[in-house]
Coordinates of C-alpha atoms in Angstrom, one line a residue:
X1 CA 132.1 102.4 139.8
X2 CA 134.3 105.0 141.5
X3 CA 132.2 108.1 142.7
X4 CA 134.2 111.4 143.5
X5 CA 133.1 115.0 143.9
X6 CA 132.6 117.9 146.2
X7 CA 129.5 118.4 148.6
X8 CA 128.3 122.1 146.1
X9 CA 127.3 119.9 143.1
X10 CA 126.1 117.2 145.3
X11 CA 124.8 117.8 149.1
X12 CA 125.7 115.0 151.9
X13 CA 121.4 114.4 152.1
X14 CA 121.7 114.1 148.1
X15 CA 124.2 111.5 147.9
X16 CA 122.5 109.7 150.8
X17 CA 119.3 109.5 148.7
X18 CA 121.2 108.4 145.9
X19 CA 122.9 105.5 147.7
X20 CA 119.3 104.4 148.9
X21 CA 117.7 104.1 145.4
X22 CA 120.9 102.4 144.1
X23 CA 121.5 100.1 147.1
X24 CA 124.8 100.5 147.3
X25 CA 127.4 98.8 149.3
X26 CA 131.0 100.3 149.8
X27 CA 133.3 103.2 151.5
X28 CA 132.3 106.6 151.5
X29 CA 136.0 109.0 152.3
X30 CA 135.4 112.4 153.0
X31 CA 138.1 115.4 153.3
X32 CA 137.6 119.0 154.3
X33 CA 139.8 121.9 154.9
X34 CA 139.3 121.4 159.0
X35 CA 139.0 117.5 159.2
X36 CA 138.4 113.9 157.0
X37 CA 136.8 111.0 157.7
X38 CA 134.6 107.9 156.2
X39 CA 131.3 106.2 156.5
X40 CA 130.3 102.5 155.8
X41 CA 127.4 102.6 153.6
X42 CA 125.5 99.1 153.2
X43 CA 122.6 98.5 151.0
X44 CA 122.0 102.3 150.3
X45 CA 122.1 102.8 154.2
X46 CA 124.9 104.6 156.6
X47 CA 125.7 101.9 159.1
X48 CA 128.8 103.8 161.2
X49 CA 131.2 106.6 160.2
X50 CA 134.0 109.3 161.6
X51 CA 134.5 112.6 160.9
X52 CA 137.5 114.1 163.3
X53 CA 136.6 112.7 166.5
X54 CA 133.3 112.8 166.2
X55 CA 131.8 109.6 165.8
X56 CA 128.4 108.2 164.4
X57 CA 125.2 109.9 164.6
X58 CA 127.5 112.8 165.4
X59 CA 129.9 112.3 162.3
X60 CA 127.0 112.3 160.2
X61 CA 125.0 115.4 161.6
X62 CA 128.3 117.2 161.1
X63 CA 129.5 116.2 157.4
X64 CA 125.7 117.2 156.7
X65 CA 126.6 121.0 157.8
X66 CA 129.7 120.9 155.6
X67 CA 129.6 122.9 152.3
X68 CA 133.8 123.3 151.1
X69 CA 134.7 119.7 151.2
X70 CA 134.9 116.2 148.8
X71 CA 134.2 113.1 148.6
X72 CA 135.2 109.6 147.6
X73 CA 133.0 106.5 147.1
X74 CA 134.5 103.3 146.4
X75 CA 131.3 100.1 146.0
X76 CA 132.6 97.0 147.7
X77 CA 131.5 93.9 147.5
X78 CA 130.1 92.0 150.4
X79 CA 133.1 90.0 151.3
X80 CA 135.5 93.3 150.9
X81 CA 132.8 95.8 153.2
X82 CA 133.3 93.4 156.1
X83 CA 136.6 93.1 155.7
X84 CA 136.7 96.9 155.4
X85 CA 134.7 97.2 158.1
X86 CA 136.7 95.1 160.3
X87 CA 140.4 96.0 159.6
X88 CA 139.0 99.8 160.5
X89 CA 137.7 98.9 163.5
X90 CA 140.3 96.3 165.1
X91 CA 143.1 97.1 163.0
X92 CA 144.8 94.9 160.0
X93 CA 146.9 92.3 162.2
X94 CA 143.9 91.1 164.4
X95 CA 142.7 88.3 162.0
X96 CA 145.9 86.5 161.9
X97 CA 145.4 82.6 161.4
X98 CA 142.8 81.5 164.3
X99 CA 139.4 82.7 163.6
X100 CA 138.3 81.8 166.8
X101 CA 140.2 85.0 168.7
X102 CA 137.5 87.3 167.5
X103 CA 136.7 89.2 170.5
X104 CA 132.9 89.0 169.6
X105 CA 132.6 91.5 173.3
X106 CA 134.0 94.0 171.7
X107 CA 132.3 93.3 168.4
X108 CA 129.2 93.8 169.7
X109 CA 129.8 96.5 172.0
X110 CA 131.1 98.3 168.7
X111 CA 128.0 97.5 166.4
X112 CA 125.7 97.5 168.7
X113 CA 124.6 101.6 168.6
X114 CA 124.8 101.3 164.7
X115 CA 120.5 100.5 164.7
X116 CA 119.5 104.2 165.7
X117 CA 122.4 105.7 162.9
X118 CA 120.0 105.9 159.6
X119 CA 117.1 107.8 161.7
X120 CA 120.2 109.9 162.9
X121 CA 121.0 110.5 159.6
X122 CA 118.3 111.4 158.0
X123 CA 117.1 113.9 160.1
X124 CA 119.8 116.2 159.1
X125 CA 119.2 115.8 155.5
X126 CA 115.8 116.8 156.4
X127 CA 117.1 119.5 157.5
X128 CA 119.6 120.5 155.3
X129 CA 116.5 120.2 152.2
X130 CA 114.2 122.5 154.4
X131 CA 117.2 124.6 154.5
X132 CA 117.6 124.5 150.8
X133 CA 114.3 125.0 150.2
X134 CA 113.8 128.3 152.4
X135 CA 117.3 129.8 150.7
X136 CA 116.1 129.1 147.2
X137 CA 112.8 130.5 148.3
X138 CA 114.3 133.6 149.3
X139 CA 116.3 133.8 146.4
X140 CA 113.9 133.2 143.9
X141 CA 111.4 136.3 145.9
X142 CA 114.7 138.5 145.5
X143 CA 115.0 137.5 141.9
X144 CA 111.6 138.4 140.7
X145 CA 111.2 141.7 142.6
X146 CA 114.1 143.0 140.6
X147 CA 112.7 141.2 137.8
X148 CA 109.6 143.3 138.7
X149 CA 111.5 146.2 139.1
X150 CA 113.6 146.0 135.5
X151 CA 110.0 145.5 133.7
X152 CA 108.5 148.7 135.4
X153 CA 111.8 150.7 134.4
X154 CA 111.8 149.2 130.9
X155 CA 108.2 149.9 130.4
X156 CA 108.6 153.3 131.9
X157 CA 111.4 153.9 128.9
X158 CA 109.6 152.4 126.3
X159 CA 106.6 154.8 127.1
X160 CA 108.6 158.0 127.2
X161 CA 110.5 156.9 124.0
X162 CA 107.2 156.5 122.1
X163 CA 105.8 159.8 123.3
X164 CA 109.0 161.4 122.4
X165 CA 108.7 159.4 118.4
X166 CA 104.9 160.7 118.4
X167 CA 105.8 164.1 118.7
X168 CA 108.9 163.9 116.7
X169 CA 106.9 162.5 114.1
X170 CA 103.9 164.9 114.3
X171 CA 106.1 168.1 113.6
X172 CA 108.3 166.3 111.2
X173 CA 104.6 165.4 108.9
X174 CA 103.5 169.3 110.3
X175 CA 106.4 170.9 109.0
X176 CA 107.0 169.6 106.0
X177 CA 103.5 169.1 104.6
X178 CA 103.0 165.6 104.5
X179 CA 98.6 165.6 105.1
X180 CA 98.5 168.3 102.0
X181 CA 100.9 166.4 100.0
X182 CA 99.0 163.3 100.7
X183 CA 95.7 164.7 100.2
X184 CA 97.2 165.6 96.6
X185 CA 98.2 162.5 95.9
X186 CA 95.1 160.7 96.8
X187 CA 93.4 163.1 94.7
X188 CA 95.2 162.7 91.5
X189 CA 95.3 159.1 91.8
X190 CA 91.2 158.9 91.9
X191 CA 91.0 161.6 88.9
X192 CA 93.7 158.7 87.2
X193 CA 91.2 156.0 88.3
X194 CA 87.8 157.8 86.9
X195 CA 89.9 158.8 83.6
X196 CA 90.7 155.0 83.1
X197 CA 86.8 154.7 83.8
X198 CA 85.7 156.7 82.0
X199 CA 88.0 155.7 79.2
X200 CA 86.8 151.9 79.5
X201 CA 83.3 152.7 79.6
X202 CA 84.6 155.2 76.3
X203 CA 85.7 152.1 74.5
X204 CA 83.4 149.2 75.9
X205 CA 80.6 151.8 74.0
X206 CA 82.0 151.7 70.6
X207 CA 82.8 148.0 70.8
X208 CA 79.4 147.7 71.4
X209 CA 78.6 149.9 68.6
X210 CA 81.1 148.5 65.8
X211 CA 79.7 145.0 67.1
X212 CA 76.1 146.2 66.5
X213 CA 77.1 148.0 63.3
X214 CA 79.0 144.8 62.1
X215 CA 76.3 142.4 63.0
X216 CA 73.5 144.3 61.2
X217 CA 75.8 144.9 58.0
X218 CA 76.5 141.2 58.1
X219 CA 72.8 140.0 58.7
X220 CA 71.7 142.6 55.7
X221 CA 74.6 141.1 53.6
X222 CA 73.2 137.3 54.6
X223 CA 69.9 138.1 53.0
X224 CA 70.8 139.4 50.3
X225 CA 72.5 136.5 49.8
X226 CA 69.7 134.0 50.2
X227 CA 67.6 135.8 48.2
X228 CA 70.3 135.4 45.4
X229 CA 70.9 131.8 46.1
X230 CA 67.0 131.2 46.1
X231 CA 66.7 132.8 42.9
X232 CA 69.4 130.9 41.3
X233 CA 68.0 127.6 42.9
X234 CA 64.5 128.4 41.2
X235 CA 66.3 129.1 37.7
X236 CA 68.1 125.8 37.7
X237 CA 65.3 123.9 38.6
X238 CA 62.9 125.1 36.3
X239 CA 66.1 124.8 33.9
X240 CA 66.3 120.9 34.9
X241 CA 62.7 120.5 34.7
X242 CA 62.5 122.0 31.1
X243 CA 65.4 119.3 29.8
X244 CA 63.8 116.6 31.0
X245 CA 60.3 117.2 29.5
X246 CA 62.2 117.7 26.3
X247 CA 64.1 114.8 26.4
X248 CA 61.4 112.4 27.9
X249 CA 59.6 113.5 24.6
X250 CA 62.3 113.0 22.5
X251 CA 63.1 109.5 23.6
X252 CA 58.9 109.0 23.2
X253 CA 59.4 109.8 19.5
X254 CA 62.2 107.5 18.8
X255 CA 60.5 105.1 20.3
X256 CA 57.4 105.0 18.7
X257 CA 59.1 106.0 15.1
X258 CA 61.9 102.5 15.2
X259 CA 58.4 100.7 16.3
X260 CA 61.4 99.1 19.2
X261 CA 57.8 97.7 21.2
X262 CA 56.5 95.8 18.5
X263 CA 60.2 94.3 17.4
X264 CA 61.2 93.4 20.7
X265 CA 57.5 91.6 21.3
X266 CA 58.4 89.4 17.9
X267 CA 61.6 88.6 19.1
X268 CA 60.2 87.3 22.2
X269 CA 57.5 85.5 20.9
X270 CA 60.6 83.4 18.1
X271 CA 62.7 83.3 21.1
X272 CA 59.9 81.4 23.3
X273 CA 58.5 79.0 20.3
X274 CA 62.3 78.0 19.3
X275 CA 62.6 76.9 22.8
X276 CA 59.2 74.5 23.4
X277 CA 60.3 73.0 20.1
X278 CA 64.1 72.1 21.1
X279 CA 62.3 70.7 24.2
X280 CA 59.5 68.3 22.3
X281 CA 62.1 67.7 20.2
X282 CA 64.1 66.0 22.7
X283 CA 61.1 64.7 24.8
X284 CA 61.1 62.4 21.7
X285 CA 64.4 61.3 21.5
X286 CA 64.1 60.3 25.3
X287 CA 60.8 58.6 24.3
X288 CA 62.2 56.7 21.5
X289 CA 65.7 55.8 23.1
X290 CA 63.8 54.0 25.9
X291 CA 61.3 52.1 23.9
X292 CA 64.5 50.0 22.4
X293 CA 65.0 48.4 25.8
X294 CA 62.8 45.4 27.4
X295 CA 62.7 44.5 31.1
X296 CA 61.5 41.1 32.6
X297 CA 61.0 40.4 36.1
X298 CA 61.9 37.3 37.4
X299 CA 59.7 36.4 40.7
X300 CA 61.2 34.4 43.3
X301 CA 60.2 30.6 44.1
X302 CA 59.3 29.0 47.3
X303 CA 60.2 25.4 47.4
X304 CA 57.5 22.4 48.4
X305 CA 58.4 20.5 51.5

């Protein structure tokens, strides 16, 4: 993926460390107002570069100083970086058919130096961070003493404007009265409050007497009515006991005048001797039914061998 920006939002050191996490492999371009120039970046590491005329470790100590310029990062795949690499170096012609013509001299004479680049490089990132560090150290001190100094001044204001309000507010209540008024107030509303009480216990005291009053009128009225309800309990019992004395003689009377024991024993006594004669009376038509009849047994015969 194409990678462009300008060294404020991110530092040379910055996208150094970014190319190491990533591992990235391609063509770093990089314009200033003064000069341009490019660095091969392989596996997340710078292997050569040129900034001007300055070549190298010197290239990258310089595009590590520079602040108003951009950049351009294009990945590459392996094939592409060497070819890259090589078409920089010996120019775009010099790989024309034979393979064989590489000047492998001037190869190596090239590529050698590259092993001591990525210490070279990294030491003025160090740098540049420990400079980065100490100016946002710096600013950060400046920032909270005037911090510091804006808290002091708005505390300082906030203190004379509530000792101004105080005052303000003390001859405002002064002059108009406001503690009497107050006191007045207070005064009338706790006369209100033992009125009410006074009031309550008022009324709770004649509840208590109408309750009393009722009770002992209804308690007194509750006798009186059991004693009448007892009394007319008595009179209708001893009324209920004198009816039945009177009529349990009566029926006495009657009885003994129609003589009803003596009839009713007759008639038992016909009713029982009319039965034992229907029943010897039939005992003997049984008996003489049967006697008309003769049975003969017949014994079985064994014969004689």
């Amino acid at each position: 993926m194409l990678l462009t920006g300008s060294f404020r939002e991110y530092p040379f050191f910055l996208l150094l460390e970014i190319f190491l996490r990533r591992g990235e492999t391609g063509l770093l371009e990089v314009s200033s107002p003064e000069e341009s120039g490019y660095f091969y970046i392989k596996n997340g590491k710078v292997k050569d570069g040129q900034l001007g005329t300055s070549k190298g470790a010197a290239a990258v100590k310089l595009v590590g100083r520079c602040v108003d310029g951009s950049f351009r990062f294009k990945p590459l795949e392996p094939t592409d970086y060497a070819r890259v690499v090589w078409q920089r170096s010996f120019g775009p012609n010099t790989l024309a058919t034979d393979p064989t013509s590489i000047p492998v001299a001037s190869v190596r004479s090239k590529f050698g130096p590259l092993r001591s680049y990525p210490a070279a490089a990294y030491r003025p990132s160090e740098k540049a961070l420990a400079s980065l560090v100490h100016g946002m150290l710096g600013q950060s001190l400046l920032f909270l003493q005037a911090a510091y100094r804006n808290f002091e001044k708005t505390a300082l204001f906030v203190q004379r404007r509530l000792a101004v309000w105080t005052i303000v507010g003390f001859a405002f209540c002064k002059k108009a009265h406001l503690g009497t008024k107050l006191r007045t107030i207070l005064g009338r509303t706790r006369n209100m409050f033992s009125t009410v009480g006074s009031y309550r216990a008022a009324a709770c005291q004649a509840s208590a007497q109408v309750v009393a009053s009722s009770s002992e009128r209804m308690f007194r009225q509750l006798r009186l009515d059991m004693g009448t309800a007892y009394l007319g309990v008595s009179q209708g019992t001893a009324i209920l006991r004198q009816h039945t004395v009177a009529w349990t003689t009566a029926a006495f009377a009657f009885w003994k005048e129609l003589e009803v024991g003596t009839r009713l024993l007759r008639v038992t006594e016909n009713g029982f001797r009319a039965w034992q004669r229907a029943l010897r009376s039939d005992k003997q038509r049984i008996l003489n039914y049967a006697s008309g009849f003769s049975f003969e047994v017949s014994l079985p015969t064994i014969p004689k061998r």
